[in-house]
XYZ file of C-alpha atoms in Angstrom:
409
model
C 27.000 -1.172 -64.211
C 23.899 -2.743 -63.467
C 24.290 -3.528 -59.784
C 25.840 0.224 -59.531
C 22.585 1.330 -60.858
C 20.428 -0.629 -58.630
C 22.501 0.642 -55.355
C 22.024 3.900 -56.583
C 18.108 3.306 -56.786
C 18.146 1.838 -52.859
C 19.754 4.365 -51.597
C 17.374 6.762 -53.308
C 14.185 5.265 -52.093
C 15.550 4.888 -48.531
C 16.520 8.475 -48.490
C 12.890 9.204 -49.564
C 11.058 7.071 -46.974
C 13.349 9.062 -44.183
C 12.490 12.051 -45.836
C 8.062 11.451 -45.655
C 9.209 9.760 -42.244
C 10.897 12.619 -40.468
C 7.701 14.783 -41.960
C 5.440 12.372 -41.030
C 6.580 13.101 -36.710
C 6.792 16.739 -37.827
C 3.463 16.972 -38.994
C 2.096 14.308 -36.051
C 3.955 16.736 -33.670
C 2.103 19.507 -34.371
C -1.444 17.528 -34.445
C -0.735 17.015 -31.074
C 0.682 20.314 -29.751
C -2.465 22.011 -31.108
C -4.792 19.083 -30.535
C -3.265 16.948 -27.455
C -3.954 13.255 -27.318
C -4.097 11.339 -24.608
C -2.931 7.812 -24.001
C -2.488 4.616 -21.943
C 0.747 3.866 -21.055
C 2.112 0.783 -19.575
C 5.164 -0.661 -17.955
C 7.685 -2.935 -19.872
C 6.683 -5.584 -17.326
C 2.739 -5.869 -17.811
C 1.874 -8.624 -20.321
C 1.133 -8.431 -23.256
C -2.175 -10.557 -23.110
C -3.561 -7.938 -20.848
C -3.302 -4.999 -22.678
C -4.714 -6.662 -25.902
C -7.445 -8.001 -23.612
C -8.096 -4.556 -21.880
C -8.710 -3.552 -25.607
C -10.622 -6.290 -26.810
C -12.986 -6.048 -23.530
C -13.638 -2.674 -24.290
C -14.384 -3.311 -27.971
C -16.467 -6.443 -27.616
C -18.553 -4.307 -24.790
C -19.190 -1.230 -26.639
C -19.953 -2.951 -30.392
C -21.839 -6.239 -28.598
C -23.919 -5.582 -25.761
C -27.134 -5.535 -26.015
C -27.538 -1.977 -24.616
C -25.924 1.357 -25.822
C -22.627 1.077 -23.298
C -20.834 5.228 -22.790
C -17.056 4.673 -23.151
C -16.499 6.616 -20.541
C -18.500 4.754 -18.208
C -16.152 1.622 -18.961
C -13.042 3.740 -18.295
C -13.967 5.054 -15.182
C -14.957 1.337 -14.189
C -11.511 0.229 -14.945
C -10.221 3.119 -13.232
C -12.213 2.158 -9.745
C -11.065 -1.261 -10.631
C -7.057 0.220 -10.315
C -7.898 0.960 -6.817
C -10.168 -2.001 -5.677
C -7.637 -4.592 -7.069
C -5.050 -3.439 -4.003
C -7.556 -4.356 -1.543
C -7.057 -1.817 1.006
C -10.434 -0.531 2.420
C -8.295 3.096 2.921
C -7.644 3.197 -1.073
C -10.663 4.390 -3.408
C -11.294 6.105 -6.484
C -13.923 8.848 -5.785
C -16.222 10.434 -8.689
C -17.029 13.646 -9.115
C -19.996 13.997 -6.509
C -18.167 11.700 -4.158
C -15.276 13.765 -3.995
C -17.117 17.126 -3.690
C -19.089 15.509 -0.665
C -15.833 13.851 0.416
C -13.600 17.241 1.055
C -16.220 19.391 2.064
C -14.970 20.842 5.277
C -15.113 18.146 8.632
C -16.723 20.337 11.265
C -19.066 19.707 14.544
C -22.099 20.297 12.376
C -23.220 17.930 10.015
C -26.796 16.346 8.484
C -27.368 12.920 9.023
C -27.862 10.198 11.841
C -25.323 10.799 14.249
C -23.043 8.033 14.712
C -19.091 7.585 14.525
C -18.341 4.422 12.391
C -14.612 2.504 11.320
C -15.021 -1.169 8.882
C -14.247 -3.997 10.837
C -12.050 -6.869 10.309
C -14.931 -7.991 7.338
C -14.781 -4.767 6.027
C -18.459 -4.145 7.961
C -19.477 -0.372 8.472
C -19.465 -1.062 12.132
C -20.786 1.836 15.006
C -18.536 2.906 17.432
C -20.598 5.221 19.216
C -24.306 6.621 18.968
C -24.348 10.605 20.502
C -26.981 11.501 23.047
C -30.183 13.090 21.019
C -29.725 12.315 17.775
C -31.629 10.179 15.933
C -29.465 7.179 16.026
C -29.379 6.907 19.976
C -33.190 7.980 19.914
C -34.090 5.112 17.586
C -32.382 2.337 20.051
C -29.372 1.747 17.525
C -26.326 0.395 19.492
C -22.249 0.604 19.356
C -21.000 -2.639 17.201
C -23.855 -2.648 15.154
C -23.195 -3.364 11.680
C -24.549 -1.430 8.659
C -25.739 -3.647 6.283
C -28.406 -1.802 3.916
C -29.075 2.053 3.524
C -32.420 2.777 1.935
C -32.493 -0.964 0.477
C -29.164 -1.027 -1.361
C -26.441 -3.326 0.379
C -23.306 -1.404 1.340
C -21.861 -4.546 2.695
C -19.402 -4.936 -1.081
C -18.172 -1.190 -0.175
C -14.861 -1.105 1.195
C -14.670 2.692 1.654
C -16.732 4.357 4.823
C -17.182 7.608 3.193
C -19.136 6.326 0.366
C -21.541 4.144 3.111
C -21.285 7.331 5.308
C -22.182 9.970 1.785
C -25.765 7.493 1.220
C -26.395 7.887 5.301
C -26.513 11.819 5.353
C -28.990 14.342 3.345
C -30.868 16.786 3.661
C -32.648 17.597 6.724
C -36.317 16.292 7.578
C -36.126 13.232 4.848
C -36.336 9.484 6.076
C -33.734 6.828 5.604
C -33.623 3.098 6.178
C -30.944 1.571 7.909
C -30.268 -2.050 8.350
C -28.629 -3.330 11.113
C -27.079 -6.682 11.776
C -26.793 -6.887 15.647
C -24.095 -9.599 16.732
C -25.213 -10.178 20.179
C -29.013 -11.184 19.428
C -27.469 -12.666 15.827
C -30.221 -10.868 13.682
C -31.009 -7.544 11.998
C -32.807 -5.145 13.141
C -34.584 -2.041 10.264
C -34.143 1.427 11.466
C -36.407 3.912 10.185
C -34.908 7.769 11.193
C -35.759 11.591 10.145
C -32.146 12.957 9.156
C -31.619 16.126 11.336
C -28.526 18.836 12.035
C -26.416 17.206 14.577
C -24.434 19.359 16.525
C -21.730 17.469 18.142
C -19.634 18.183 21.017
C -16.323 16.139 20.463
C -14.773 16.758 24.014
C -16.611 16.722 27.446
C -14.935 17.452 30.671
C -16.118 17.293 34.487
C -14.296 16.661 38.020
C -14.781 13.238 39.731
C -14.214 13.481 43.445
C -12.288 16.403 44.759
C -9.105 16.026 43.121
C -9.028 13.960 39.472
C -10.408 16.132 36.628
C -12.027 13.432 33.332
C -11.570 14.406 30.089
C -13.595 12.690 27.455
C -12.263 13.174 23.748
C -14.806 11.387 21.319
C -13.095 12.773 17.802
C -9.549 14.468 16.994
C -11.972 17.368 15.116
C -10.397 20.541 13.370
C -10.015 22.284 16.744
C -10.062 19.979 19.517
C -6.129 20.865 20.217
C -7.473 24.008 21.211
C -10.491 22.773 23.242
C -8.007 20.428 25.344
C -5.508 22.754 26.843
C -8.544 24.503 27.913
C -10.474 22.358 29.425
C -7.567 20.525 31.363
C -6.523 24.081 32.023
C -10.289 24.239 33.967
C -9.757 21.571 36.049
C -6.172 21.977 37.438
C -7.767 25.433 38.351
C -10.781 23.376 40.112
C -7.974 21.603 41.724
C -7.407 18.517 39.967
C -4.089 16.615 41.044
C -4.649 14.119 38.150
C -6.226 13.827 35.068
C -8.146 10.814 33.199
C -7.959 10.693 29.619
C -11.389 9.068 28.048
C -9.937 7.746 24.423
C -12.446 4.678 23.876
C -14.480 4.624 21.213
C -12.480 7.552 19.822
C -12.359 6.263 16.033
C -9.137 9.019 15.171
C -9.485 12.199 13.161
C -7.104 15.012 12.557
C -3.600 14.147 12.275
C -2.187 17.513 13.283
C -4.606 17.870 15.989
C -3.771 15.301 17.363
C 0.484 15.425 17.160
C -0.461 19.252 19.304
C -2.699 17.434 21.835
C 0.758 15.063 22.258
C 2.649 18.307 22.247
C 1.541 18.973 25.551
C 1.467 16.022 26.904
C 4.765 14.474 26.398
C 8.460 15.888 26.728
C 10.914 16.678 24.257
C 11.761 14.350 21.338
C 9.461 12.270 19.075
C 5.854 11.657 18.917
C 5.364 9.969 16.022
C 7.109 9.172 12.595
C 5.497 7.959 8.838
C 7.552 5.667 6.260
C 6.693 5.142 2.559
C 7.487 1.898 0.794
C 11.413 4.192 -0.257
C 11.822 4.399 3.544
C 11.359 8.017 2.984
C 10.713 9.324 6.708
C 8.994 12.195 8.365
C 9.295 12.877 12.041
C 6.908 14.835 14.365
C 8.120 16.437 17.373
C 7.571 17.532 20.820
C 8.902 20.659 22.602
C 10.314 20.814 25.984
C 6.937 21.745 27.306
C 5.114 19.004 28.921
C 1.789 17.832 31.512
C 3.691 17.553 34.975
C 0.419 15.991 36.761
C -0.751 12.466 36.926
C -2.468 11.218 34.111
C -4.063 7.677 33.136
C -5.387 6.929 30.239
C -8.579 4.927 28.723
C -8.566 2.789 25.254
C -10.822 0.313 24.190
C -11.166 -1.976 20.590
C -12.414 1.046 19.174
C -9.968 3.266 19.805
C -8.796 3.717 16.335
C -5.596 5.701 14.340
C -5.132 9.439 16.129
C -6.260 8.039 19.473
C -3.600 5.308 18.851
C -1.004 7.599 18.035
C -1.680 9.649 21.060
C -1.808 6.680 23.768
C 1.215 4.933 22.086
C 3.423 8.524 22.733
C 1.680 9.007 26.305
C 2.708 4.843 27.424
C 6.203 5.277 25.544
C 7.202 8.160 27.409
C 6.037 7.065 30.821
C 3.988 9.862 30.916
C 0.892 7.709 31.654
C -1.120 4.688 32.735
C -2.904 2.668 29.540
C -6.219 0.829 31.615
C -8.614 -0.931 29.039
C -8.351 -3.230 25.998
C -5.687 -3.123 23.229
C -6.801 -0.712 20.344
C -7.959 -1.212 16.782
C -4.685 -1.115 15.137
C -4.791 1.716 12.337
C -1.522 2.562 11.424
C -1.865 3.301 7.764
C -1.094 7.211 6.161
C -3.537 8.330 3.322
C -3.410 11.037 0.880
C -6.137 12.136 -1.190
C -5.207 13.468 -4.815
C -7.785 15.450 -7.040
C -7.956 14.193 -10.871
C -9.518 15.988 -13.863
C -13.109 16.181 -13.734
C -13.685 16.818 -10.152
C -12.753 13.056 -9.492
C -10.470 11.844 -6.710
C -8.291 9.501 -5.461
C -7.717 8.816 -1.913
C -4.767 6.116 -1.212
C -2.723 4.386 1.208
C 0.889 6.112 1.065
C 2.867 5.299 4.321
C 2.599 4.050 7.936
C 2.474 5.182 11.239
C 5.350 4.555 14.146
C 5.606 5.235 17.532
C 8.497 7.091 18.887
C 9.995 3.310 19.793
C 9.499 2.228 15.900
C 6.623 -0.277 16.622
C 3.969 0.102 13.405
C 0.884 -0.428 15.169
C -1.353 -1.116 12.048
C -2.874 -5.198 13.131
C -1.378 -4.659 15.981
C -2.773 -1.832 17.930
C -1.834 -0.202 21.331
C -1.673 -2.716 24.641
C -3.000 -1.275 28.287
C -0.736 -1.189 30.823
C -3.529 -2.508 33.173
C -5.879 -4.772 31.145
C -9.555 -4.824 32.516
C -13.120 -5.223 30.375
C -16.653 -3.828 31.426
C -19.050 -6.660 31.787
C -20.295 -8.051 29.026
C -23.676 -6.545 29.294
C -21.914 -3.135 28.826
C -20.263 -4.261 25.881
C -21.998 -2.426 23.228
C -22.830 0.597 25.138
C -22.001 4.255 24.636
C -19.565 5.726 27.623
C -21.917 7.889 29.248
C -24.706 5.044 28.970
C -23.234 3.161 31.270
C -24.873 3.173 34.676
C -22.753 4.917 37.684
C -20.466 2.504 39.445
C -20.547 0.214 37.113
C -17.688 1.389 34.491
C -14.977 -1.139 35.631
C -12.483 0.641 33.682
C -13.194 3.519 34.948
C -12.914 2.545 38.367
C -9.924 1.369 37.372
C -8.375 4.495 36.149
C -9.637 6.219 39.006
C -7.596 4.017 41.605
C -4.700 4.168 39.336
C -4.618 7.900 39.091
C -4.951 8.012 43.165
C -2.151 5.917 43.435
C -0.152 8.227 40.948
C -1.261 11.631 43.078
C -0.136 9.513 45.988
C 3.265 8.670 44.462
C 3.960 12.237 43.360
C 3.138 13.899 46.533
C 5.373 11.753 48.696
């Protein structure tokens, strides 16, 4: 009778504790429907140790250092941390500010230095090309120099150009330092410059000789697709039998710019394909519409990502001579997310492939006809180059008269 009684009790008290349970989640239900909470959530497979420590961190931090630490300040740390852990110089957590400056609109006007950059192998803010006038060129700064300090602070720990590029420009009329470590004198050279408007022509286009039109593209910009058909429309109305394409120190830019420029260039079929880590794929395509005139083609080291994608479909189609150096080798997709806040995230979420499957990220793009300018030409800008002595040019040139030759046969 006893043990009946004691049973009976149990079951009571368990049906009691299921009873305050269940209103226990009721009630903590509607906390958080009209007061949500957020959390940190893990997979199964990150240890232990590291969660507790992420915790304790944060505790010991805000209760024991010697100055007041915000909370928030420590979170967004950690979340910065998320994205410098992968190190990949294209993946970078952006705050507020950064993100505003980051996605304001790309367009030929712009205040600052001008100069086109990419990061180097050492993750250097390197110069790929100074523009005639502005305060960069004025001020004797040179192609492969590497930004080491802006205003003092060393940018040479920042993995991400935009946030080296956001401390460069300003507002128009104020100074700013740059320091420079030049590799060919193996020393660095201070910069002082007056931030101005720069107003930047991203294609340039002329005849050479009677019958090969040049066509210089220095950045895949918001409209250059545009600006191409009509300036190679110009010169096959001046009478140009050929055309020379001018990609070096083109550091990339605009992704569908630059899948129209190959549009016209290349015949039916594929120009160029991305794959996520799922092998997820997505194709871009060319029309039957294609250039039916001799065309050669100039790359260089810094020839970088759109100007990679465009001389890989140009040499795999036979639609071209390659003459210069192999390319940079950027074959990595980004995507850029906004977060709450105004924040951002820009990350690395597929690759690039040309229409053959080659991924040309490391690699880059070979020339069909290797050649280098002499050393002493190294490190200048395209149009700085004294007359005559552009070796790949010269090169191109004889190449595209041997192509007019061919076709006219």
């Amino acid at each position: 009778m006893r043990s009946n009684r004691y049973w009976l009790m149990g079951v009571i008290c368990f049906l009691i504790a299921v009873v305050f349970f269940a209103a226990g989640l009721f009630t903590y239900s509607i906390r958080n429907f009209l007061n949500p909470q957020y959390q940190i959530s893990f997979n199964r497979n990150v240890s232990r140790e590291n969660i507790i420590n992420f915790n304790r961190v944060k505790t010991i931090l805000l209760q024991g250092y010697y100055e007041k630490v915000d909370e928030n300040r420590l979170l967004e740390g950690a979340i910065r941390g998320m994205a410098e852990v992968l190190d990949d110089p294209y993946t970078v957590y952006y705050t507020a500010d950064q993100m505003k400056d980051f996605m304001e609109k790309q367009s030929g006007n712009y205040v600052g230095i001008g100069v086109t950059v990419y990061m180097d192998e050492n993750d250097l803010l390197t110069v790929s090309e100074t523009f005639t006038g502005s305060p960069a060129k004025e001020a004797g700064m040179r192609i492969g120099d590497k930004i080491i300090k802006v205003d003092g602070e060393d940018v040479t720990s920042i993995k991400d150009s935009e946030l080296i590029i956001q401390k460069i420009r300003g507002v128009p009329g104020t100074n700013v330092e740059i320091t420079v470590y030049r590799p060919e004198i193996n020393d660095y050279i201070v910069f002082n410059m007056v931030r101005q408007v720069i107003n930047l022509e991203y294609i340039h286009s002329k005849m050479l000789d009677d019958n090969i039109g040049y066509v210089q593209l220095k950045l895949f910009d918001e409209d250059i697709s545009y600006d191409f058909a009509n300036h190679v429309n110009k010169l096959i109305a001046s009478g140009a039998r050929g055309i020379i394409l001018d990609l070096r120190n083109n550091p990339g830019g605009d992704y569908e710019q630059v899948v129209r420029i190959a549009d016209m260039i290349v015949p039916e079929g594929l120009i160029v394909y991305t794959e996520d880590r799922n092998g997820k794929r997505e194709e871009r395509k060319s029309d039957a519409n294609e250039l039916n005139i001799p065309l050669t083609v100039l790359i260089n080291e810094y020839s970088a990502s759109a100007s990679e994608i465009l001389s890989a479909a140009i040499k795999e189609y036979g639609k071209g001579t390659l003459v210069g150096k192999t390319t940079f080798g950027k074959g990595l997709v980004q995507s850029v997310v906004r977060l709450e806040g105004g924040a951002g995230l820009k990350y690395t979420v597929s690759k690039y492939y040309t229409p053959s499957g080659v991924c040309i990220q490391g690699i880059g793009v070979t020339p069909d006809i290797e050649v280098e300018n002499d050393q002493q030409y190294r490190y200048y800008s395209i149009e700085d180059i004294p007359e005559g002595e552009d070796n790949q040019l010269a090169c191109a040139i004889q190449e595209i008269n041997r192509l007019i030759a061919a076709q006219e046969k």
